[in-house]
């Protein structure tokens, strides 16, 4: 049914956002480490660079260029925080959908009430998070999608035996 589909989709979005955060933090860590190593090497290796000034200029130019284009490649802490907001939203959204699904399955809510509650939740998603998702997740990384699908499927198998 529609609620179940939205439930699985919400879990996927939550898991994907968490995987993306971990992936982007790893990229940011390696970038910062690389900058630190080359900066330290530039300062501590001054005598070495004095002998080969051309190599020094090339290394400094490459680091400057990477720093200039880094916002396009390397995620900022601010963009990671926005993806964290997405993960938090979908965690709560999933819990609300799950409660709605349980009420539906146990016949504690009738068709019209269920429909109203469901579409109220969907409207919350549209108003609260869709813009942030569209700004921060422009394309999906296929290796993360595959990992997320496996993680989500394992979750539903473990919790719902599906």
Coordinates of N, CA, C and O in Angstrom, one line a residue:
X1 N 0.8 -1.2 0.0 CA 0.0 0.0 0.0 C 0.9 1.2 0.0 O 2.1 1.2 0.2
X2 N 0.3 2.4 -0.2 CA 1.0 3.6 -0.4 C 1.8 4.0 0.9 O 3.0 4.5 0.8
X3 N 1.3 3.8 2.1 CA 2.0 4.1 3.3 C 3.3 3.3 3.4 O 4.3 3.8 3.8
X4 N 3.2 2.0 3.1 CA 4.3 1.1 3.1 C 5.4 1.6 2.1 O 6.6 1.6 2.5
X5 N 5.0 2.0 0.9 CA 6.0 2.5 0.0 C 6.7 3.7 0.5 O 7.9 3.9 0.4
X6 N 5.9 4.6 1.1 CA 6.5 5.9 1.6 C 7.4 5.5 2.8 O 8.4 6.2 3.0
X7 N 7.0 4.5 3.6 CA 7.8 4.1 4.7 C 9.2 3.6 4.3 O 10.2 4.0 4.8
X8 N 9.2 2.7 3.2 CA 10.5 2.2 2.7 C 11.3 3.3 2.1 O 12.5 3.4 2.2
X9 N 10.6 4.3 1.4 CA 11.3 5.4 0.8 C 11.9 6.3 1.9 O 13.1 6.8 1.7
X10 N 11.2 6.6 2.9 CA 11.7 7.4 4.0 C 13.0 6.8 4.7 O 13.9 7.5 5.0
X11 N 12.9 5.4 4.9 CA 14.1 4.7 5.5 C 15.3 4.8 4.5 O 16.4 5.0 4.9
X12 N 15.0 4.7 3.2 CA 16.1 4.8 2.2 C 16.7 6.2 2.3 O 17.9 6.4 2.3
X13 N 15.9 7.3 2.3 CA 16.4 8.7 2.4 C 17.2 8.9 3.6 O 18.2 9.5 3.6
X14 N 16.7 8.4 4.8 CA 17.4 8.5 6.0 C 18.8 7.8 5.9 O 19.8 8.4 6.2
X15 N 18.8 6.6 5.4 CA 20.1 5.8 5.3 C 21.0 6.5 4.3 O 22.2 6.5 4.5
X16 N 20.5 6.9 3.2 CA 21.3 7.6 2.2 C 22.0 8.8 2.7 O 23.2 9.1 2.5
X17 N 21.2 9.6 3.4 CA 21.7 10.9 4.0 C 22.9 10.5 4.9 O 23.9 11.2 4.9
X18 N 22.7 9.5 5.8 CA 23.7 9.1 6.7 C 25.0 8.6 6.0 O 26.1 8.9 6.4
X19 N 24.8 7.8 4.9 CA 25.9 7.3 4.2 C 26.7 8.5 3.5 O 27.9 8.5 3.4
X20 N 25.9 9.4 2.9 CA 26.5 10.6 2.2 C 27.3 11.4 3.2 O 28.3 11.9 2.9
X21 N 26.8 11.6 4.4 CA 27.5 12.4 5.4 C 28.8 11.7 5.7 O 29.9 12.4 5.8
X22 N 28.8 10.4 5.9 CA 30.1 9.7 6.2 C 31.0 9.8 5.1 O 32.2 10.1 5.3
X23 N 30.5 9.7 3.9 CA 31.4 9.8 2.7 C 32.0 11.2 2.5 O 33.2 11.3 2.3
X24 N 31.2 12.2 2.7 CA 31.7 13.5 2.5 C 32.6 13.9 3.7 O 33.6 14.7 3.4
X25 N 32.4 13.5 4.9 CA 33.3 13.7 6.0 C 34.7 13.1 5.7 O 35.7 13.6 6.0
X26 N 34.6 11.9 5.1 CA 35.9 11.2 4.7 C 36.6 12.0 3.7 O 37.9 12.2 3.8
X27 N 36.0 12.5 2.6 CA 36.6 13.3 1.6 C 37.2 14.6 2.2 O 38.3 15.0 1.9
X28 N 36.4 15.3 3.1 CA 36.9 16.5 3.7 C 38.1 16.2 4.6 O 39.1 17.0 4.6
X29 N 38.1 15.1 5.3 CA 39.2 14.7 6.1 C 40.5 14.5 5.3 O 41.6 15.1 5.6
X30 N 40.4 13.8 4.2 CA 41.6 13.6 3.3 C 42.1 14.9 2.7 O 43.3 15.1 2.6
X31 N 41.1 15.7 2.3 CA 41.5 17.0 1.7 C 42.3 17.8 2.8 O 43.4 18.4 2.5
X32 N 41.7 17.9 4.0 CA 42.4 18.7 5.0 C 43.8 18.1 5.4 O 44.7 18.9 5.6
X33 N 43.9 16.8 5.4 CA 45.1 16.2 5.7 C 46.1 16.5 4.6 O 47.3 16.8 4.9
X34 N 45.7 16.4 3.3 CA 46.6 16.7 2.2 C 47.1 18.2 2.3 O 48.3 18.4 2.1
X35 N 46.2 19.1 2.5 CA 46.6 20.5 2.6 C 47.6 20.7 3.8 O 48.6 21.4 3.6
X36 N 47.3 20.0 4.9 CA 48.2 20.1 6.1 C 49.6 19.6 5.8 O 50.6 20.2 6.1
X37 N 49.6 18.4 5.1 CA 50.9 17.8 4.8 C 51.7 18.7 3.8 O 52.9 18.9 4.0
X38 N 51.1 19.2 2.8 CA 51.8 20.0 1.8 C 52.2 21.4 2.4 O 53.3 21.9 2.1
X39 N 51.3 21.9 3.2 CA 51.7 23.2 3.9 C 52.9 23.0 4.8 O 53.8 23.8 4.8
X40 N 52.8 22.0 5.6 CA 53.9 21.7 6.5 C 55.2 21.4 5.7 O 56.3 21.8 6.1
X41 N 55.0 20.6 4.7 CA 56.2 20.3 3.8 C 56.8 21.5 3.2 O 58.0 21.6 3.1
X42 N 55.9 22.5 2.8 CA 56.4 23.7 2.2 C 57.2 24.5 3.2 O 58.2 25.1 2.9
X43 N 56.7 24.6 4.5 CA 57.4 25.4 5.5 C 58.6 24.7 6.0 O 59.7 25.3 6.0
X44 N 58.5 23.4 6.3 CA 59.7 22.7 6.8 C 60.7 22.3 5.8 O 61.9 22.1 6.1
X45 N 60.3 22.3 4.6 CA 61.2 21.9 3.5 C 61.7 23.1 2.7 O 62.1 23.0 1.5
X46 N 61.8 24.3 3.4 CA 62.2 25.5 2.7 C 63.6 25.3 2.0 O 63.8 25.8 0.9
X47 N 64.5 24.7 2.7 CA 65.9 24.5 2.1 C 65.8 23.7 0.8 O 66.5 23.9 -0.1
X48 N 64.9 22.7 0.9 CA 64.8 21.8 -0.3 C 64.2 22.6 -1.5 O 64.7 22.5 -2.6
X49 N 63.1 23.4 -1.2 CA 62.5 24.2 -2.2 C 63.4 25.3 -2.8 O 63.2 25.7 -3.9
X50 N 64.3 25.7 -2.0 CA 65.2 26.7 -2.4 C 66.1 26.2 -3.5 O 66.5 27.0 -4.4
X51 N 66.4 24.9 -3.5 CA 67.2 24.3 -4.6 C 66.4 24.1 -5.9 O 67.0 24.1 -7.0
X52 N 65.2 23.9 -5.8 CA 64.3 23.6 -7.0 C 63.1 24.5 -7.0 O 62.0 24.1 -6.7
X53 N 63.3 25.8 -7.2 CA 62.1 26.7 -7.1 C 61.0 26.5 -8.1 O 59.8 26.8 -7.7
X54 N 61.3 25.9 -9.2 CA 60.2 25.6 -10.2 C 59.2 24.6 -9.6 O 58.0 24.7 -9.7
X55 N 59.7 23.5 -9.0 CA 58.9 22.5 -8.4 C 58.0 23.2 -7.3 O 56.8 22.9 -7.1
X56 N 58.7 24.0 -6.5 CA 58.0 24.7 -5.4 C 56.8 25.5 -6.0 O 55.7 25.5 -5.4
X57 N 57.0 26.2 -7.1 CA 56.0 27.0 -7.7 C 54.8 26.1 -8.2 O 53.6 26.5 -8.0
X58 N 55.2 25.0 -8.8 CA 54.1 24.1 -9.3 C 53.3 23.5 -8.2 O 52.1 23.5 -8.2
X59 N 54.0 23.1 -7.1 CA 53.2 22.5 -6.0 C 52.3 23.5 -5.4 O 51.1 23.3 -5.1
X60 N 52.8 24.8 -5.1 CA 52.0 25.8 -4.6 C 50.8 26.2 -5.5 O 49.7 26.4 -5.0
X61 N 51.1 26.2 -6.8 CA 50.0 26.5 -7.8 C 48.9 25.4 -7.8 O 47.7 25.7 -7.8
X62 N 49.3 24.2 -7.7 CA 48.4 23.1 -7.7 C 47.5 23.1 -6.4 O 46.3 23.0 -6.5
X63 N 48.1 23.4 -5.3 CA 47.4 23.5 -4.0 C 46.4 24.7 -4.1 O 45.3 24.6 -3.7
X64 N 46.9 25.8 -4.6 CA 46.0 27.0 -4.8 C 44.9 26.7 -5.7 O 43.7 27.1 -5.4
X65 N 45.1 26.0 -6.8 CA 44.1 25.7 -7.7 C 43.0 24.7 -7.1 O 41.8 24.9 -7.2
X66 N 43.5 23.7 -6.4 CA 42.6 22.8 -5.7 C 41.8 23.5 -4.7 O 40.6 23.3 -4.6
X67 N 42.4 24.5 -4.0 CA 41.6 25.2 -3.0 C 40.6 26.1 -3.6 O 39.5 26.3 -3.1
X68 N 40.9 26.6 -4.8 CA 40.0 27.4 -5.6 C 38.8 26.6 -6.1 O 37.6 27.1 -6.0
X69 N 39.0 25.4 -6.6 CA 37.9 24.6 -7.1 C 37.3 23.7 -6.1 O 36.4 23.0 -6.3
X70 N 37.9 23.6 -4.9 CA 37.5 22.7 -3.8 C 36.0 22.8 -3.5 O 35.4 21.8 -3.3
X71 N 35.4 24.0 -3.5 CA 34.0 24.0 -3.2 C 33.1 23.2 -4.2 O 32.0 22.8 -3.8
X72 N 33.6 23.0 -5.4 CA 32.9 22.2 -6.3 C 33.1 20.7 -6.1 O 32.3 19.9 -6.5
X73 N 34.2 20.4 -5.5 CA 34.6 19.0 -5.3 C 34.5 18.5 -3.9 O 34.0 17.5 -3.5
X74 N 35.1 19.4 -3.0 CA 35.2 19.1 -1.6 C 34.0 19.7 -0.9 O 33.8 20.9 -1.0
X75 N 33.3 18.9 -0.1 CA 32.1 19.4 0.6 C 32.5 20.3 1.7 O 33.6 20.1 2.4
X76 N 31.7 21.3 2.0 CA 32.0 22.2 3.2 C 31.3 21.6 4.4 O 30.4 20.8 4.3
X77 N 31.7 22.1 5.5 CA 31.1 21.6 6.8 C 29.6 22.1 6.8 O 28.7 21.4 7.3
X78 N 29.3 23.2 6.2 CA 28.0 23.8 6.1 C 27.1 22.8 5.3 O 25.9 22.5 5.7
X79 N 27.6 22.3 4.2 CA 26.7 21.4 3.3 C 26.5 20.1 4.0 O 25.5 19.5 3.9
X80 N 27.5 19.7 4.8 CA 27.4 18.4 5.6 C 26.3 18.6 6.6 O 25.5 17.7 6.9
X81 N 26.3 19.8 7.3 CA 25.3 20.1 8.3 C 23.9 20.0 7.7 O 22.9 19.6 8.3
X82 N 23.7 20.5 6.5 CA 22.4 20.5 5.8 C 22.0 19.1 5.5 O 20.8 18.8 5.7
X83 N 22.9 18.3 5.1 CA 22.6 16.9 4.9 C 22.2 16.2 6.2 O 21.3 15.3 6.2
X84 N 22.9 16.6 7.3 CA 22.5 16.1 8.6 C 21.1 16.5 9.0 O 20.3 15.7 9.6
X85 N 20.7 17.7 8.6 CA 19.3 18.1 8.8 C 18.3 17.2 8.0 O 17.3 16.9 8.5
X86 N 18.7 16.8 6.8 CA 17.9 15.9 6.0 C 17.8 14.6 6.7 O 16.7 14.0 6.8
X87 N 18.9 14.1 7.2 CA 18.8 12.8 7.9 C 17.9 12.8 9.1 O 17.1 11.9 9.3
X88 N 18.1 13.9 9.9 CA 17.2 14.1 11.1 C 15.7 14.1 10.7 O 14.9 13.5 11.3
X89 N 15.4 14.9 9.6 CA 14.0 15.0 9.2 C 13.5 13.6 8.9 O 12.4 13.3 9.3
X90 N 14.2 12.9 8.0 CA 13.7 11.6 7.6 C 13.6 10.6 8.7 O 12.8 9.6 8.7
X91 N 14.4 10.7 9.7 CA 14.3 9.8 10.9 C 13.0 10.1 11.6 O 12.2 9.1 11.8
X92 N 12.6 11.3 11.8 CA 11.3 11.6 12.4 C 10.2 11.3 11.5 O 9.1 10.8 11.9
X93 N 10.3 11.6 10.2 CA 9.3 11.3 9.2 C 9.0 9.8 9.2 O 7.9 9.4 9.1
X94 N 10.1 9.0 9.2 CA 9.9 7.6 9.2 C 9.1 7.1 10.4 O 8.2 6.3 10.3
X95 N 9.5 7.6 11.6 CA 8.8 7.2 12.8 C 7.3 7.6 12.7 O 6.4 6.8 13.1
X96 N 7.0 8.8 12.2 CA 5.6 9.1 12.0 C 4.8 8.2 11.0 O 3.7 7.8 11.3
X97 N 5.5 7.9 9.9 CA 4.9 7.0 9.0 C 4.7 5.6 9.5 O 3.7 5.0 9.3
X98 N 5.7 5.2 10.3 CA 5.6 3.8 10.9 C 4.4 3.8 11.9 O 3.6 2.8 11.9
X99 N 4.2 4.8 12.7 CA 3.1 4.9 13.6 C 1.8 4.9 12.8 O 0.8 4.2 13.2
X100 N 1.7 5.6 11.7 CA 0.5 5.6 10.9 C 0.3 4.3 10.2 O -0.9 3.8 10.2
X101 N 1.3 3.6 9.8 CA 1.2 2.3 9.2 C 0.7 1.3 10.2 O -0.2 0.5 9.9
X102 N 1.2 1.3 11.5 CA 0.7 0.4 12.5 C -0.7 0.7 12.8 O -1.5 -0.3 13.0
X103 N -1.1 1.9 12.9 CA -2.6 2.3 13.1 C -3.4 1.7 12.0 O -4.5 1.2 12.2
X104 N -2.9 1.8 10.8 CA -3.7 1.3 9.6 C -3.8 -0.2 9.7 O -4.9 -0.8 9.4
X105 N -2.7 -0.9 10.0 CA -2.7 -2.3 10.0 C -3.5 -2.9 11.1 O -4.1 -4.0 11.0
X106 N -3.6 -2.2 12.2 CA -4.4 -2.7 13.3 C -5.9 -2.1 13.3 O -6.6 -2.3 14.3
X107 N -6.2 -1.5 12.2 CA -7.6 -0.9 12.0 C -8.0 0.1 13.1 O -9.1 0.1 13.5
X108 N -7.0 0.8 13.7 CA -7.3 1.8 14.7 C -7.7 3.2 14.1 O -8.0 4.1 14.8
X109 N -7.6 3.3 12.7 CA -7.8 4.5 12.0 C -8.6 4.2 10.8 O -8.3 3.2 10.1
X110 N -9.6 5.0 10.5 CA -10.4 4.7 9.3 C -9.8 5.3 8.0 O -8.8 6.0 8.1
X111 N -10.4 5.0 6.9 CA -9.9 5.4 5.6 C -9.7 6.9 5.4 O -8.6 7.4 5.0
X112 N -10.7 7.7 5.8 CA -10.6 9.2 5.6 C -9.5 9.8 6.6 O -8.7 10.6 6.2
X113 N -9.6 9.3 7.8 CA -8.6 9.8 8.8 C -7.1 9.4 8.4 O -6.2 10.2 8.5
X114 N -7.0 8.2 7.9 CA -5.7 7.7 7.4 C -5.2 8.6 6.2 O -4.1 9.0 6.2
X115 N -6.1 8.8 5.3 CA -5.8 9.6 4.1 C -5.4 11.0 4.5 O -4.4 11.5 4.1
X116 N -6.1 11.6 5.4 CA -5.8 13.0 5.9 C -4.5 13.0 6.6 O -3.7 13.9 6.4
X117 N -4.2 12.1 7.5 CA -3.0 12.0 8.2 C -1.8 11.8 7.3 O -0.8 12.5 7.4
X118 N -2.0 10.9 6.3 CA -0.9 10.7 5.4 C -0.6 11.9 4.5 O 0.6 12.3 4.4
X119 N -1.6 12.5 4.0 CA -1.3 13.7 3.2 C -0.8 14.9 4.0 O -0.1 15.7 3.4
X120 N -1.1 15.0 5.2 CA -0.6 16.0 6.1 C 0.9 15.8 6.3 O 1.7 16.7 6.2
X121 N 1.3 14.5 6.5 CA 2.7 14.2 6.6 C 3.5 14.5 5.3 O 4.6 15.0 5.3
X122 N 2.9 14.1 4.2 CA 3.5 14.4 2.9 C 3.7 15.9 2.6 O 4.7 16.3 2.1
X123 N 2.7 16.7 3.1 CA 2.8 18.1 2.9 C 3.9 18.7 3.8 O 4.6 19.6 3.4
X124 N 4.1 18.1 5.0 CA 5.2 18.5 5.9 C 6.5 18.2 5.2 O 7.4 19.0 5.2
X125 N 6.6 17.1 4.5 CA 7.9 16.7 3.8 C 8.1 17.8 2.7 O 9.2 18.3 2.6
X126 N 7.1 18.1 1.9 CA 7.2 19.1 0.8 C 7.7 20.4 1.4 O 8.6 21.0 0.8
X127 N 7.0 20.9 2.4 CA 7.3 22.2 2.9 C 8.6 22.3 3.7 O 9.3 23.3 3.6
X128 N 8.9 21.2 4.4 CA 10.1 21.3 5.3 C 11.4 20.9 4.7 O 12.4 21.6 5.0
X129 N 11.5 20.0 3.8 CA 12.8 19.4 3.5 C 13.1 19.3 2.0 O 14.2 19.3 1.6
X130 N 12.1 19.3 1.1 CA 12.4 19.1 -0.3 C 13.3 20.1 -0.9 O 14.2 19.8 -1.7
X131 N 13.2 21.4 -0.5 CA 14.1 22.4 -1.0 C 15.5 22.2 -0.5 O 16.5 22.3 -1.3
X132 N 15.7 21.8 0.7 CA 17.1 21.5 1.2 C 17.6 20.3 0.5 O 18.8 20.3 0.2
X133 N 16.8 19.3 0.3 CA 17.3 18.1 -0.5 C 17.7 18.5 -1.9 O 18.8 18.1 -2.3
X134 N 16.9 19.3 -2.6 CA 17.2 19.6 -3.9 C 18.5 20.5 -4.0 O 19.2 20.4 -5.0
X135 N 18.8 21.3 -3.0 CA 20.0 22.1 -3.0 C 21.2 21.3 -2.7 O 22.3 21.7 -3.1
X136 N 21.1 20.3 -1.9 CA 22.3 19.6 -1.4 C 22.6 18.2 -1.9 O 23.7 17.7 -1.8
X137 N 21.6 17.6 -2.5 CA 21.8 16.3 -3.1 C 21.4 16.4 -4.6 O 20.2 16.1 -4.9
X138 N 22.3 16.8 -5.4 CA 22.0 17.1 -6.8 C 22.0 15.8 -7.6 O 21.2 15.6 -8.6
X139 N 22.8 14.9 -7.3 CA 22.9 13.6 -7.9 C 23.3 12.5 -6.9 O 24.0 12.8 -5.9
X140 N 22.8 11.3 -7.1 CA 23.1 10.2 -6.2 C 24.4 9.5 -6.7 O 24.5 9.2 -7.9
X141 N 25.2 9.2 -5.7 CA 26.4 8.4 -6.0 C 26.0 6.9 -6.0 O 25.5 6.4 -5.0
X142 N 26.2 6.2 -7.1 CA 25.7 4.9 -7.3 C 26.2 3.9 -6.2 O 25.5 3.0 -5.8
X143 N 27.4 4.0 -5.8 CA 28.0 3.1 -4.8 C 27.3 3.3 -3.5 O 27.0 2.4 -2.7
X144 N 26.9 4.6 -3.2 CA 26.2 4.8 -1.9 C 24.7 4.4 -2.1 O 24.1 3.9 -1.1
X145 N 24.1 4.5 -3.3 CA 22.7 4.0 -3.5 C 22.7 2.5 -3.2 O 21.8 2.0 -2.5
X146 N 23.6 1.8 -3.8 CA 23.6 0.3 -3.7 C 23.8 -0.1 -2.2 O 23.1 -0.9 -1.7
X147 N 24.7 0.6 -1.5 CA 25.0 0.3 -0.1 C 23.7 0.6 0.7 O 23.3 -0.2 1.6
X148 N 23.1 1.7 0.4 CA 21.9 2.1 1.1 C 20.7 1.2 0.9 O 20.0 0.8 1.8
X149 N 20.5 0.7 -0.4 CA 19.5 -0.2 -0.7 C 19.7 -1.5 0.1 O 18.7 -2.1 0.6
X150 N 20.9 -2.0 0.2 CA 21.2 -3.2 0.9 C 20.9 -3.0 2.4 O 20.3 -3.9 3.0
X151 N 21.3 -1.9 2.9 CA 21.1 -1.6 4.3 C 19.6 -1.5 4.7 O 19.2 -2.0 5.7
X152 N 18.9 -0.8 3.8 CA 17.4 -0.6 4.0 C 16.7 -2.0 3.9 O 15.8 -2.3 4.7
X153 N 17.1 -2.8 2.9 CA 16.5 -4.1 2.7 C 16.7 -5.0 4.0 O 15.8 -5.7 4.5
X154 N 18.0 -4.9 4.5 CA 18.3 -5.7 5.7 C 17.5 -5.2 6.9 O 17.0 -6.0 7.7
X155 N 17.3 -3.9 7.0 CA 16.5 -3.4 8.1 C 15.1 -3.9 8.0 O 14.6 -4.4 9.0
X156 N 14.4 -3.8 6.9 CA 13.1 -4.3 6.8 C 12.9 -5.8 6.9 O 11.9 -6.3 7.5
X157 N 13.9 -6.5 6.5 CA 13.9 -8.0 6.7 C 14.0 -8.3 8.2 O 13.3 -9.1 8.7
X158 N 14.9 -7.6 8.9 CA 15.1 -7.8 10.3 C 14.0 -7.3 11.2 O 13.5 -8.1 12.1
X159 N 13.4 -6.2 10.9 CA 12.3 -5.6 11.7 C 10.9 -6.2 11.3 O 10.1 -6.5 12.2
X160 N 10.7 -6.2 10.0 CA 9.3 -6.6 9.6 C 9.3 -8.0 8.9 O 8.2 -8.4 8.5
X161 N 10.4 -8.6 8.8 CA 10.5 -9.9 8.2 C 9.9 -10.0 6.8 O 9.2 -10.8 6.4
X162 N 10.3 -8.9 6.0 CA 9.8 -8.8 4.7 C 10.9 -9.0 3.7 O 12.0 -8.5 3.8

